[in-house]
Amino acid sequence: INDFFADPTWTQSFQTLRTYTVGCDSAFVLFDSIYTQPDVRKHFLIGVSWTREHGRWLVVHNQDSELKS
């Protein structure tokens, strides 16, 4: 994974589509995301579920689904 993040040729954008909160300790964010490399462009819908424990937000689940045109 270090090689992936060391590669400067890729980018990934995130646009927040929806946010949901439950009380003060649970949240969900839905993102529209575009991943690009010099010869690659992929469109994703990304959902991330969060919980708050001991004063810190932690990711409980991450789902990346590629959207095909």
Short mmCIF file of N, CA and C in Angstrom, two decimals:
data_model
loop_
_atom_site.label_atom_id
_atom_site.label_comp_id
_atom_site.label_asym_id
_atom_site.label_seq_id
_atom_site.Cartn_x
_atom_site.Cartn_y
_atom_site.Cartn_z
N ILE A 1 0.82 -1.19 0.00
CA ILE A 1 0.00 0.00 0.00
C ILE A 1 0.87 1.26 0.00
N ASN A 2 2.06 1.17 0.53
CA ASN A 2 2.96 2.33 0.52
C ASN A 2 3.28 2.77 -0.91
N ASP A 3 3.47 1.79 -1.81
CA ASP A 3 3.76 2.13 -3.21
C ASP A 3 2.58 2.86 -3.85
N PHE A 4 1.36 2.43 -3.52
CA PHE A 4 0.17 3.08 -4.05
C PHE A 4 0.14 4.56 -3.67
N PHE A 5 0.33 4.86 -2.38
CA PHE A 5 0.27 6.24 -1.93
C PHE A 5 1.50 7.06 -2.33
N ALA A 6 2.60 6.39 -2.65
CA ALA A 6 3.80 7.09 -3.10
C ALA A 6 3.71 7.51 -4.56
N ASP A 7 2.79 6.90 -5.31
CA ASP A 7 2.62 7.21 -6.73
C ASP A 7 1.90 8.56 -6.88
N PRO A 8 2.57 9.59 -7.44
CA PRO A 8 1.95 10.93 -7.55
C PRO A 8 1.03 11.09 -8.75
N THR A 9 0.82 10.04 -9.56
CA THR A 9 0.06 10.20 -10.80
C THR A 9 -1.45 10.03 -10.63
N TRP A 10 -1.92 9.61 -9.47
CA TRP A 10 -3.36 9.40 -9.30
C TRP A 10 -3.97 10.53 -8.47
N THR A 11 -5.26 10.73 -8.67
CA THR A 11 -6.04 11.66 -7.85
C THR A 11 -7.39 11.02 -7.56
N GLN A 12 -8.04 11.50 -6.51
CA GLN A 12 -9.38 11.03 -6.20
C GLN A 12 -10.16 12.19 -5.60
N SER A 13 -11.30 12.48 -6.20
CA SER A 13 -12.15 13.56 -5.70
C SER A 13 -13.31 12.95 -4.90
N PHE A 14 -13.83 13.73 -3.97
CA PHE A 14 -14.97 13.31 -3.14
C PHE A 14 -15.97 14.45 -3.08
N GLN A 15 -17.21 14.16 -3.44
CA GLN A 15 -18.30 15.11 -3.27
C GLN A 15 -19.30 14.49 -2.31
N THR A 16 -19.61 15.18 -1.23
CA THR A 16 -20.58 14.66 -0.26
C THR A 16 -21.98 14.75 -0.85
N LEU A 17 -22.65 13.60 -0.94
CA LEU A 17 -24.02 13.55 -1.44
C LEU A 17 -25.05 13.61 -0.31
N ARG A 18 -24.77 12.88 0.77
CA ARG A 18 -25.69 12.82 1.90
C ARG A 18 -24.91 12.59 3.19
N THR A 19 -25.43 13.14 4.26
CA THR A 19 -24.90 12.83 5.60
C THR A 19 -26.09 12.53 6.50
N TYR A 20 -25.90 11.56 7.37
CA TYR A 20 -26.92 11.17 8.33
C TYR A 20 -26.24 11.05 9.69
N THR A 21 -26.90 11.52 10.72
CA THR A 21 -26.39 11.31 12.08
C THR A 21 -27.50 10.70 12.92
N VAL A 22 -27.08 9.89 13.87
CA VAL A 22 -28.00 9.27 14.83
C VAL A 22 -27.49 9.65 16.21
N GLY A 23 -28.20 10.53 16.88
CA GLY A 23 -27.73 11.00 18.18
C GLY A 23 -26.40 11.70 18.02
N CYS A 24 -25.54 11.49 19.00
CA CYS A 24 -24.22 12.14 18.99
C CYS A 24 -23.08 11.17 18.72
N ASP A 25 -23.41 9.88 18.42
CA ASP A 25 -22.31 8.92 18.34
C ASP A 25 -22.34 7.99 17.12
N SER A 26 -23.19 8.28 16.14
CA SER A 26 -23.21 7.48 14.91
C SER A 26 -23.44 8.40 13.72
N ALA A 27 -22.80 8.06 12.60
CA ALA A 27 -22.97 8.87 11.40
C ALA A 27 -22.72 8.02 10.16
N PHE A 28 -23.28 8.50 9.04
CA PHE A 28 -23.07 7.87 7.74
C PHE A 28 -22.88 8.98 6.73
N VAL A 29 -21.89 8.81 5.84
CA VAL A 29 -21.64 9.78 4.77
C VAL A 29 -21.61 9.03 3.45
N LEU A 30 -22.31 9.57 2.46
CA LEU A 30 -22.32 9.01 1.11
C LEU A 30 -21.59 9.99 0.19
N PHE A 31 -20.57 9.48 -0.50
CA PHE A 31 -19.74 10.30 -1.38
C PHE A 31 -19.88 9.85 -2.84
N ASP A 32 -19.81 10.81 -3.75
CA ASP A 32 -19.61 10.56 -5.16
C ASP A 32 -18.11 10.79 -5.38
N SER A 33 -17.43 9.84 -6.00
CA SER A 33 -15.97 9.93 -6.09
C SER A 33 -15.49 9.56 -7.49
N ILE A 34 -14.49 10.30 -7.95
CA ILE A 34 -13.83 9.99 -9.23
C ILE A 34 -12.35 9.71 -8.94
N TYR A 35 -11.91 8.52 -9.36
CA TYR A 35 -10.50 8.11 -9.22
C TYR A 35 -9.87 8.18 -10.60
N THR A 36 -8.71 8.83 -10.71
CA THR A 36 -8.04 8.92 -12.01
C THR A 36 -6.56 8.61 -11.89
N GLN A 37 -6.07 7.97 -12.93
CA GLN A 37 -4.65 7.77 -13.19
C GLN A 37 -4.46 8.22 -14.63
N PRO A 38 -3.22 8.27 -15.14
CA PRO A 38 -3.05 8.76 -16.51
C PRO A 38 -3.94 8.06 -17.55
N ASP A 39 -4.16 6.76 -17.46
CA ASP A 39 -4.97 6.04 -18.45
C ASP A 39 -6.23 5.43 -17.85
N VAL A 40 -6.62 5.87 -16.67
CA VAL A 40 -7.76 5.26 -15.96
C VAL A 40 -8.65 6.35 -15.40
N ARG A 41 -9.96 6.14 -15.51
CA ARG A 41 -10.93 7.01 -14.84
C ARG A 41 -12.05 6.11 -14.35
N LYS A 42 -12.27 6.10 -13.04
CA LYS A 42 -13.31 5.26 -12.44
C LYS A 42 -14.22 6.11 -11.57
N HIS A 43 -15.51 5.81 -11.64
CA HIS A 43 -16.53 6.53 -10.89
C HIS A 43 -17.02 5.61 -9.77
N PHE A 44 -17.02 6.12 -8.53
CA PHE A 44 -17.42 5.31 -7.38
C PHE A 44 -18.50 6.01 -6.57
N LEU A 45 -19.34 5.21 -5.95
CA LEU A 45 -20.22 5.65 -4.89
C LEU A 45 -19.64 5.04 -3.62
N ILE A 46 -19.34 5.88 -2.62
CA ILE A 46 -18.64 5.41 -1.42
C ILE A 46 -19.48 5.75 -0.19
N GLY A 47 -19.77 4.74 0.60
CA GLY A 47 -20.49 4.94 1.86
C GLY A 47 -19.59 4.62 3.03
N VAL A 48 -19.58 5.51 4.02
CA VAL A 48 -18.74 5.30 5.20
C VAL A 48 -19.60 5.47 6.45
N SER A 49 -19.60 4.44 7.30
CA SER A 49 -20.32 4.48 8.58
C SER A 49 -19.31 4.73 9.70
N TRP A 50 -19.70 5.61 10.63
CA TRP A 50 -18.81 6.04 11.71
C TRP A 50 -19.48 5.82 13.06
N THR A 51 -18.67 5.62 14.09
CA THR A 51 -19.14 5.62 15.46
C THR A 51 -18.16 6.43 16.30
N ARG A 52 -18.67 7.00 17.37
CA ARG A 52 -17.81 7.79 18.26
C ARG A 52 -17.59 7.00 19.54
N GLU A 53 -16.33 6.70 19.82
CA GLU A 53 -15.96 5.95 21.03
C GLU A 53 -14.81 6.66 21.73
N HIS A 54 -14.97 6.87 23.02
CA HIS A 54 -13.92 7.48 23.84
C HIS A 54 -13.43 8.80 23.24
N GLY A 55 -14.36 9.60 22.69
CA GLY A 55 -14.01 10.91 22.17
C GLY A 55 -13.40 10.92 20.78
N ARG A 56 -13.37 9.76 20.09
CA ARG A 56 -12.79 9.69 18.74
C ARG A 56 -13.79 9.11 17.76
N TRP A 57 -13.82 9.65 16.54
CA TRP A 57 -14.64 9.07 15.48
C TRP A 57 -13.87 7.94 14.81
N LEU A 58 -14.51 6.77 14.70
CA LEU A 58 -13.89 5.59 14.10
C LEU A 58 -14.76 5.09 12.95
N VAL A 59 -14.13 4.64 11.88
CA VAL A 59 -14.86 4.04 10.76
C VAL A 59 -15.26 2.63 11.13
N VAL A 60 -16.55 2.35 11.02
CA VAL A 60 -17.08 1.01 11.29
C VAL A 60 -17.13 0.20 10.00
N HIS A 61 -17.52 0.87 8.91
CA HIS A 61 -17.66 0.17 7.63
C HIS A 61 -17.43 1.14 6.48
N ASN A 62 -16.74 0.67 5.46
CA ASN A 62 -16.50 1.45 4.24
C ASN A 62 -16.90 0.59 3.06
N GLN A 63 -17.77 1.12 2.19
CA GLN A 63 -18.20 0.38 0.99
C GLN A 63 -17.93 1.24 -0.23
N ASP A 64 -17.09 0.73 -1.13
CA ASP A 64 -16.81 1.40 -2.41
C ASP A 64 -17.45 0.59 -3.52
N SER A 65 -18.35 1.21 -4.27
CA SER A 65 -19.01 0.52 -5.39
C SER A 65 -18.72 1.29 -6.66
N GLU A 66 -18.11 0.60 -7.64
CA GLU A 66 -17.82 1.25 -8.90
C GLU A 66 -19.08 1.37 -9.73
N LEU A 67 -19.32 2.55 -10.28
CA LEU A 67 -20.48 2.80 -11.14
C LEU A 67 -20.02 2.70 -12.58
N LYS A 68 -20.64 1.84 -13.32
CA LYS A 68 -20.30 1.65 -14.74
C LYS A 68 -21.19 2.55 -15.59
N SER A 69 -20.61 3.13 -16.61
CA SER A 69 -21.38 4.00 -17.51
C SER A 69 -22.10 3.19 -18.56
#
